[in-house]
PDB file of C-alpha atoms in Angstrom:
ATOM      1  CA  GLN A  22    -125.273  51.746 -74.620  1.00 82.00           C
ATOM      2  CA  SER A  23    -127.945  53.904 -76.214  1.00 91.00           C
ATOM      3  CA  ALA A  24    -131.661  53.211 -76.013  1.00 94.00           C
ATOM      4  CA  LEU A  25    -133.302  51.752 -79.085  1.00 96.00           C
ATOM      5  CA  ALA A  26    -135.297  54.327 -81.079  1.00 97.00           C
ATOM      6  CA  GLN A  27    -139.082  54.004 -81.164  1.00 98.00           C
ATOM      7  CA  PRO A  28    -141.713  56.482 -82.395  1.00 97.00           C
ATOM      8  CA  ALA A  29    -143.415  58.224 -79.484  1.00 97.00           C
ATOM      9  CA  SER A  30    -146.914  57.386 -80.649  1.00 97.00           C
ATOM     10  CA  VAL A  31    -148.887  55.406 -83.220  1.00 98.00           C
ATOM     11  CA  SER A  32    -152.644  55.369 -83.627  1.00 97.00           C
ATOM     12  CA  GLY A  33    -155.196  53.331 -85.507  1.00 96.00           C
ATOM     13  CA  SER A  34    -158.890  52.559 -85.709  1.00 97.00           C
ATOM     14  CA  PRO A  35    -160.464  49.342 -84.442  1.00 97.00           C
ATOM     15  CA  GLY A  36    -159.924  46.505 -86.886  1.00 97.00           C
ATOM     16  CA  GLN A  37    -156.979  48.158 -88.607  1.00 97.00           C
ATOM     17  CA  SER A  38    -153.374  47.010 -88.583  1.00 97.00           C
ATOM     18  CA  ILE A  39    -150.472  49.121 -87.337  1.00 98.00           C
ATOM     19  CA  THR A  40    -146.716  48.678 -87.382  1.00 98.00           C
ATOM     20  CA  LEU A  41    -144.376  49.832 -84.626  1.00 98.00           C
ATOM     21  CA  SER A  42    -140.715  50.260 -85.464  1.00 98.00           C
ATOM     22  CA  CYS A  43    -137.626  49.857 -83.296  1.00 98.00           C
ATOM     23  CA  THR A  44    -134.245  50.954 -84.616  1.00 98.00           C
ATOM     24  CA  GLY A  45    -130.881  50.049 -83.157  1.00 97.00           C
ATOM     25  CA  THR A  46    -127.375  49.339 -84.353  1.00 96.00           C
ATOM     26  CA  SER A  47    -125.211  46.442 -85.427  1.00 95.00           C
ATOM     27  CA  SER A  48    -124.307  46.002 -81.732  1.00 95.00           C
ATOM     28  CA  ASP A  49    -127.848  45.161 -80.737  1.00 96.00           C
ATOM     29  CA  ILE A  50    -130.729  44.513 -83.163  1.00 97.00           C
ATOM     30  CA  GLY A  51    -128.493  44.106 -86.198  1.00 95.00           C
ATOM     31  CA  GLY A  52    -126.233  41.650 -84.414  1.00 93.00           C
ATOM     32  CA  SER A  53    -128.857  39.653 -82.552  1.00 91.00           C
ATOM     33  CA  ASN A  54    -131.945  37.554 -83.150  1.00 94.00           C
ATOM     34  CA  TYR A  55    -132.929  38.156 -79.523  1.00 96.00           C
ATOM     35  CA  VAL A  56    -135.385  40.985 -80.092  1.00 97.00           C
ATOM     36  CA  SER A  57    -138.380  41.112 -77.765  1.00 98.00           C
ATOM     37  CA  TRP A  58    -141.495  43.242 -77.393  1.00 98.00           C
ATOM     38  CA  TYR A  59    -143.364  44.117 -74.205  1.00 98.00           C
ATOM     39  CA  GLN A  60    -146.838  45.572 -73.664  1.00 98.00           C
ATOM     40  CA  GLN A  61    -147.446  47.825 -70.661  1.00 98.00           C
ATOM     41  CA  HIS A  62    -150.827  49.076 -69.509  1.00 97.00           C
ATOM     42  CA  PRO A  63    -150.947  52.093 -67.156  1.00 95.00           C
ATOM     43  CA  GLY A  64    -149.851  51.287 -63.630  1.00 94.00           C
ATOM     44  CA  LYS A  65    -148.895  47.720 -64.539  1.00 96.00           C
ATOM     45  CA  ALA A  66    -145.654  45.863 -65.087  1.00 97.00           C
ATOM     46  CA  PRO A  67    -144.704  45.138 -68.704  1.00 97.00           C
ATOM     47  CA  LYS A  68    -145.762  41.837 -70.266  1.00 97.00           C
ATOM     48  CA  LEU A  69    -143.759  39.860 -72.827  1.00 97.00           C
ATOM     49  CA  ILE A  70    -145.645  39.519 -76.128  1.00 98.00           C
ATOM     50  CA  ILE A  71    -142.917  38.649 -78.661  1.00 98.00           C
ATOM     51  CA  TYR A  72    -139.492  37.047 -78.217  1.00 97.00           C
ATOM     52  CA  GLU A  73    -136.671  36.074 -80.579  1.00 97.00           C
ATOM     53  CA  VAL A  74    -138.008  38.455 -83.232  1.00 96.00           C
ATOM     54  CA  ASN A  75    -141.247  36.650 -84.096  1.00 97.00           C
ATOM     55  CA  ASN A  76    -142.195  34.117 -81.419  1.00 97.00           C
ATOM     56  CA  ARG A  77    -145.258  34.499 -79.198  1.00 97.00           C
ATOM     57  CA  PRO A  78    -145.403  33.178 -75.625  1.00 95.00           C
ATOM     58  CA  SER A  79    -148.275  30.886 -74.818  1.00 95.00           C
ATOM     59  CA  GLY A  80    -151.490  32.829 -74.335  1.00 96.00           C
ATOM     60  CA  VAL A  81    -150.535  35.868 -76.427  1.00 97.00           C
ATOM     61  CA  SER A  82    -152.913  36.685 -79.250  1.00 97.00           C
ATOM     62  CA  ASN A  83    -151.820  35.806 -82.790  1.00 97.00           C
ATOM     63  CA  ARG A  84    -152.792  39.355 -83.747  1.00 98.00           C
ATOM     64  CA  PHE A  85    -149.278  40.269 -82.577  1.00 98.00           C
ATOM     65  CA  SER A  86    -146.366  39.435 -84.858  1.00 98.00           C
ATOM     66  CA  GLY A  87    -142.778  40.569 -85.243  1.00 98.00           C
ATOM     67  CA  SER A  88    -140.098  40.897 -87.864  1.00 97.00           C
ATOM     68  CA  LYS A  89    -136.591  42.256 -88.311  1.00 97.00           C
ATOM     69  CA  SER A  90    -134.584  43.708 -91.175  1.00 96.00           C
ATOM     70  CA  GLY A  91    -131.051  44.904 -90.620  1.00 96.00           C
ATOM     71  CA  ASN A  92    -130.925  47.189 -87.591  1.00 97.00           C
ATOM     72  CA  THR A  93    -134.703  47.672 -87.404  1.00 98.00           C
ATOM     73  CA  ALA A  94    -137.300  45.448 -85.775  1.00 98.00           C
ATOM     74  CA  SER A  95    -141.049  45.789 -86.178  1.00 98.00           C
ATOM     75  CA  LEU A  96    -144.141  44.799 -84.220  1.00 98.00           C
ATOM     76  CA  ILE A  97    -147.335  44.388 -86.218  1.00 98.00           C
ATOM     77  CA  ILE A  98    -150.682  44.527 -84.438  1.00 98.00           C
ATOM     78  CA  SER A  99    -153.519  43.389 -86.669  1.00 97.00           C
ATOM     79  CA  GLY A 100    -157.254  43.693 -86.049  1.00 97.00           C
ATOM     80  CA  LEU A 101    -156.766  46.480 -83.506  1.00 97.00           C
ATOM     81  CA  GLN A 102    -158.913  46.178 -80.392  1.00 97.00           C
ATOM     82  CA  ALA A 103    -159.582  48.601 -77.553  1.00 97.00           C
ATOM     83  CA  GLU A 104    -157.518  46.452 -75.181  1.00 97.00           C
ATOM     84  CA  ASP A 105    -154.442  46.986 -77.363  1.00 98.00           C
ATOM     85  CA  GLU A 106    -154.223  50.608 -76.215  1.00 98.00           C
ATOM     86  CA  ALA A 107    -151.001  50.580 -74.182  1.00 98.00           C
ATOM     87  CA  ASP A 108    -147.301  51.390 -74.282  1.00 98.00           C
ATOM     88  CA  TYR A 109    -145.055  49.022 -76.232  1.00 98.00           C
ATOM     89  CA  TYR A 110    -141.340  48.548 -75.646  1.00 98.00           C
ATOM     90  CA  CYS A 111    -138.813  46.742 -77.774  1.00 98.00           C
ATOM     91  CA  SER A 112    -135.711  45.142 -76.316  1.00 98.00           C
ATOM     92  CA  SER A 113    -132.576  43.578 -77.724  1.00 97.00           C
ATOM     93  CA  TYR A 114    -129.802  41.425 -76.338  1.00 96.00           C
ATOM     94  CA  THR A 115    -126.525  43.077 -77.306  1.00 96.00           C
ATOM     95  CA  THR A 116    -123.163  41.836 -78.512  1.00 95.00           C
ATOM     96  CA  SER A 117    -121.846  42.809 -75.047  1.00 94.00           C
ATOM     97  CA  SER A 118    -124.286  40.380 -73.394  1.00 95.00           C
ATOM     98  CA  THR A 119    -126.400  43.183 -71.956  1.00 96.00           C
ATOM     99  CA  LEU A 120    -130.019  44.161 -72.535  1.00 97.00           C
ATOM    100  CA  VAL A 121    -131.175  47.424 -74.046  1.00 97.00           C
ATOM    101  CA  PHE A 122    -134.729  48.747 -74.270  1.00 97.00           C
ATOM    102  CA  GLY A 123    -136.412  51.244 -76.537  1.00 97.00           C
ATOM    103  CA  GLY A 124    -138.022  54.456 -75.346  1.00 96.00           C
ATOM    104  CA  GLY A 125    -141.495  53.080 -75.919  1.00 97.00           C
ATOM    105  CA  THR A 126    -144.414  53.746 -78.276  1.00 98.00           C
ATOM    106  CA  LYS A 127    -147.851  54.756 -77.048  1.00 98.00           C
ATOM    107  CA  VAL A 128    -150.580  53.073 -79.103  1.00 98.00           C
ATOM    108  CA  THR A 129    -153.865  54.938 -79.234  1.00 97.00           C
ATOM    109  CA  ILE A 130    -157.097  53.457 -80.575  1.00 96.00           C
ATOM    110  CA  LEU A 131    -159.066  56.115 -82.424  1.00 94.00           C
TER     111      LEU A 131
ATOM    112  CA  GLN B   9    -145.483  29.936 -60.731  1.00 86.00           C
ATOM    113  CA  VAL B  10    -142.643  32.174 -59.588  1.00 92.00           C
ATOM    114  CA  GLN B  11    -143.646  35.452 -57.967  1.00 96.00           C
ATOM    115  CA  LEU B  12    -141.395  38.424 -57.280  1.00 96.00           C
ATOM    116  CA  GLN B  13    -141.957  41.275 -54.839  1.00 97.00           C
ATOM    117  CA  GLU B  14    -139.794  44.363 -54.392  1.00 97.00           C
ATOM    118  CA  SER B  15    -139.268  45.904 -50.986  1.00 96.00           C
ATOM    119  CA  GLY B  16    -137.299  48.857 -49.664  1.00 95.00           C
ATOM    120  CA  PRO B  17    -137.479  52.551 -48.785  1.00 95.00           C
ATOM    121  CA  GLY B  18    -139.609  54.743 -51.002  1.00 95.00           C
ATOM    122  CA  LEU B  19    -137.543  57.848 -50.267  1.00 97.00           C
ATOM    123  CA  VAL B  20    -133.755  58.236 -50.411  1.00 97.00           C
ATOM    124  CA  LYS B  21    -131.711  61.395 -49.878  1.00 97.00           C
ATOM    125  CA  PRO B  22    -129.337  62.649 -52.574  1.00 97.00           C
ATOM    126  CA  SER B  23    -125.780  61.250 -52.371  1.00 97.00           C
ATOM    127  CA  GLN B  24    -126.958  58.297 -50.274  1.00 97.00           C
ATOM    128  CA  THR B  25    -127.336  54.629 -51.263  1.00 98.00           C
ATOM    129  CA  LEU B  26    -130.563  53.206 -52.665  1.00 98.00           C
ATOM    130  CA  SER B  27    -131.140  49.646 -51.436  1.00 97.00           C
ATOM    131  CA  LEU B  28    -133.913  47.344 -52.651  1.00 97.00           C
ATOM    132  CA  THR B  29    -134.644  43.667 -52.128  1.00 97.00           C
ATOM    133  CA  CYS B  30    -136.593  41.284 -54.324  1.00 97.00           C
ATOM    134  CA  ILE B  31    -138.324  38.424 -52.509  1.00 95.00           C
ATOM    135  CA  VAL B  32    -138.778  35.382 -54.740  1.00 94.00           C
ATOM    136  CA  SER B  33    -141.434  32.781 -54.035  1.00 93.00           C
ATOM    137  CA  GLY B  34    -142.335  29.624 -55.928  1.00 91.00           C
ATOM    138  CA  GLY B  35    -138.763  28.940 -57.022  1.00 88.00           C
ATOM    139  CA  SER B  36    -135.146  29.136 -55.897  1.00 87.00           C
ATOM    140  CA  VAL B  37    -132.869  31.957 -57.020  1.00 87.00           C
ATOM    141  CA  THR B  38    -129.885  29.599 -57.011  1.00 83.00           C
ATOM    142  CA  SER B  39    -131.299  26.816 -59.153  1.00 78.00           C
ATOM    143  CA  GLY B  40    -133.010  26.437 -62.488  1.00 76.00           C
ATOM    144  CA  GLY B  41    -130.396  28.245 -64.528  1.00 82.00           C
ATOM    145  CA  TYR B  42    -132.163  31.588 -64.496  1.00 91.00           C
ATOM    146  CA  HIS B  43    -130.778  35.100 -64.335  1.00 95.00           C
ATOM    147  CA  TRP B  44    -132.350  37.648 -62.018  1.00 96.00           C
ATOM    148  CA  THR B  45    -132.453  41.298 -62.930  1.00 97.00           C
ATOM    149  CA  TRP B  46    -133.361  44.874 -62.038  1.00 98.00           C
ATOM    150  CA  ILE B  47    -135.018  47.301 -64.451  1.00 98.00           C
ATOM    151  CA  ARG B  48    -136.180  50.843 -63.762  1.00 98.00           C
ATOM    152  CA  GLN B  49    -138.624  53.280 -65.310  1.00 98.00           C
ATOM    153  CA  PRO B  50    -138.692  57.026 -64.559  1.00 96.00           C
ATOM    154  CA  ALA B  51    -142.187  58.486 -64.512  1.00 94.00           C
ATOM    155  CA  GLY B  52    -143.542  58.814 -68.037  1.00 92.00           C
ATOM    156  CA  LYS B  53    -140.357  57.429 -69.578  1.00 94.00           C
ATOM    157  CA  GLY B  54    -138.983  54.216 -70.982  1.00 95.00           C
ATOM    158  CA  LEU B  55    -137.454  51.143 -69.407  1.00 97.00           C
ATOM    159  CA  GLU B  56    -133.774  51.040 -68.454  1.00 97.00           C
ATOM    160  CA  TRP B  57    -132.003  47.749 -67.773  1.00 98.00           C
ATOM    161  CA  ILE B  58    -129.766  48.006 -64.695  1.00 98.00           C
ATOM    162  CA  GLY B  59    -128.060  44.647 -64.271  1.00 97.00           C
ATOM    163  CA  ARG B  60    -128.435  40.932 -63.616  1.00 97.00           C
ATOM    164  CA  ILE B  61    -127.089  38.080 -61.509  1.00 95.00           C
ATOM    165  CA  TYR B  62    -126.875  34.413 -62.470  1.00 93.00           C
ATOM    166  CA  THR B  63    -127.434  31.410 -60.227  1.00 88.00           C
ATOM    167  CA  SER B  64    -123.641  31.066 -60.016  1.00 87.00           C
ATOM    168  CA  GLY B  65    -123.400  34.591 -58.600  1.00 89.00           C
ATOM    169  CA  SER B  66    -121.822  36.134 -61.685  1.00 93.00           C
ATOM    170  CA  THR B  67    -123.079  39.619 -62.530  1.00 96.00           C
ATOM    171  CA  THR B  68    -123.438  41.825 -65.609  1.00 97.00           C
ATOM    172  CA  TYR B  69    -124.289  45.511 -65.543  1.00 97.00           C
ATOM    173  CA  ASN B  70    -125.461  48.312 -67.826  1.00 97.00           C
ATOM    174  CA  PRO B  71    -122.209  50.096 -68.743  1.00 95.00           C
ATOM    175  CA  SER B  72    -123.758  53.481 -67.979  1.00 95.00           C
ATOM    176  CA  LEU B  73    -124.520  52.442 -64.380  1.00 96.00           C
ATOM    177  CA  ARG B  74    -121.754  49.935 -63.663  1.00 96.00           C
ATOM    178  CA  SER B  75    -119.694  52.207 -61.437  1.00 96.00           C
ATOM    179  CA  ARG B  76    -122.586  52.803 -59.016  1.00 97.00           C
ATOM    180  CA  VAL B  77    -124.555  49.561 -59.013  1.00 98.00           C
ATOM    181  CA  THR B  78    -124.295  46.202 -57.229  1.00 98.00           C
ATOM    182  CA  VAL B  79    -126.652  43.234 -57.586  1.00 97.00           C
ATOM    183  CA  SER B  80    -126.230  40.377 -55.115  1.00 96.00           C
ATOM    184  CA  PHE B  81    -127.947  37.306 -53.672  1.00 90.00           C
ATOM    185  CA  ASP B  82    -129.167  36.599 -50.155  1.00 85.00           C
ATOM    186  CA  THR B  83    -129.572  32.875 -50.689  1.00 74.00           C
ATOM    187  CA  SER B  84    -130.587  32.173 -47.108  1.00 80.00           C
ATOM    188  CA  LYS B  85    -133.707  34.213 -47.713  1.00 84.00           C
ATOM    189  CA  ASN B  86    -134.209  33.313 -51.406  1.00 91.00           C
ATOM    190  CA  GLN B  87    -133.919  36.914 -52.489  1.00 95.00           C
ATOM    191  CA  PHE B  88    -131.649  39.217 -54.435  1.00 96.00           C
ATOM    192  CA  SER B  89    -130.798  42.842 -53.916  1.00 97.00           C
ATOM    193  CA  LEU B  90    -129.886  46.074 -55.674  1.00 98.00           C
ATOM    194  CA  LYS B  91    -127.673  48.864 -54.379  1.00 98.00           C
ATOM    195  CA  VAL B  92    -127.187  52.146 -56.221  1.00 98.00           C
ATOM    196  CA  ASN B  93    -124.569  54.476 -54.748  1.00 97.00           C
ATOM    197  CA  SER B  94    -124.425  58.275 -54.825  1.00 97.00           C
ATOM    198  CA  VAL B  95    -127.991  58.731 -56.005  1.00 97.00           C
ATOM    199  CA  THR B  96    -129.364  61.913 -57.563  1.00 97.00           C
ATOM    200  CA  ALA B  97    -132.833  63.008 -58.645  1.00 97.00           C
ATOM    201  CA  ALA B  98    -132.175  61.252 -61.954  1.00 97.00           C
ATOM    202  CA  ASP B  99    -132.377  57.932 -60.109  1.00 98.00           C
ATOM    203  CA  THR B 100    -136.020  58.566 -59.175  1.00 98.00           C
ATOM    204  CA  ALA B 101    -138.028  55.807 -60.853  1.00 98.00           C
ATOM    205  CA  ILE B 102    -140.183  52.737 -60.489  1.00 98.00           C
ATOM    206  CA  TYR B 103    -137.788  49.850 -59.888  1.00 98.00           C
ATOM    207  CA  TYR B 104    -138.776  46.380 -61.077  1.00 98.00           C
ATOM    208  CA  CYS B 105    -137.152  43.118 -60.148  1.00 98.00           C
ATOM    209  CA  ALA B 106    -137.623  40.363 -62.679  1.00 97.00           C
ATOM    210  CA  ARG B 107    -136.510  36.985 -63.969  1.00 96.00           C
ATOM    211  CA  LEU B 108    -134.625  36.510 -67.214  1.00 95.00           C
ATOM    212  CA  SER B 109    -134.880  33.339 -69.244  1.00 90.00           C
ATOM    213  CA  ARG B 110    -133.741  31.930 -72.592  1.00 86.00           C
ATOM    214  CA  GLY B 111    -130.145  32.789 -71.839  1.00 88.00           C
ATOM    215  CA  ALA B 112    -130.908  36.153 -70.210  1.00 89.00           C
ATOM    216  CA  THR B 113    -132.444  37.445 -73.429  1.00 89.00           C
ATOM    217  CA  ILE B 114    -136.050  37.916 -72.287  1.00 94.00           C
ATOM    218  CA  VAL B 115    -137.851  39.108 -69.177  1.00 96.00           C
ATOM    219  CA  ASP B 116    -140.475  36.457 -68.561  1.00 94.00           C
ATOM    220  CA  ASN B 117    -141.569  37.288 -65.021  1.00 95.00           C
ATOM    221  CA  TRP B 118    -141.860  40.745 -63.411  1.00 97.00           C
ATOM    222  CA  GLY B 119    -142.457  42.086 -59.930  1.00 97.00           C
ATOM    223  CA  GLN B 120    -145.126  44.744 -59.536  1.00 97.00           C
ATOM    224  CA  GLY B 121    -142.539  47.512 -59.179  1.00 97.00           C
ATOM    225  CA  THR B 122    -141.772  49.949 -56.383  1.00 98.00           C
ATOM    226  CA  LEU B 123    -141.412  53.726 -56.620  1.00 98.00           C
ATOM    227  CA  VAL B 124    -138.205  55.182 -55.242  1.00 98.00           C
ATOM    228  CA  THR B 125    -137.935  58.959 -54.972  1.00 98.00           C
ATOM    229  CA  VAL B 126    -134.600  60.705 -54.457  1.00 98.00           C
ATOM    230  CA  SER B 127    -135.197  63.936 -52.578  1.00 96.00           C
ATOM    231  CA  SER B 128    -133.936  65.787 -49.545  1.00 95.00           C
TER     232      SER B 128
END
């Protein structure tokens, strides 16, 4: 299975909104509503922030939202804050009952 | 609250077997209907899912690693393990053990990770 494709980096100013993309195939994102997003700060384990395309776990800010169209999923971060500077990884459950991750996007706050 | 902690050698020689254990506290690995998994991350790179084991003992692996990987339980110690055979430098990474929920579709609980270096 091939890794999901994510842009290497995205940047934005405080208060702005940014969109991170995650592109797969009909065997993963396109064939599944089990798309998740994880936030990882340096030296830390990843943290789940979105599951099943657009659901937030308890305690995750509503500034994070998700969507999906065809083989591409998106994470929208609104009202950018300094603490949002981190790496973000998408993940999808596949039609083979495995998990696949994206290569990650580094978000930089300008 | 379930907590997971990886343990094992930080240095493995090429062609040998990498062995890691995940100690689970605050919950049983054989109850609750959860899957337990291993994920790795080479320095400066993305996450790679390795494989998982269900409470029943059934396993599923990443097709690209299946021939070299085994995930198993040690129920007497409430832990699960990872073995990777015939390692090379490409297996150098931070290895995370974690819990899967919602039908093995999300990682909802992570260990802190342990760095394993493959070098002679």
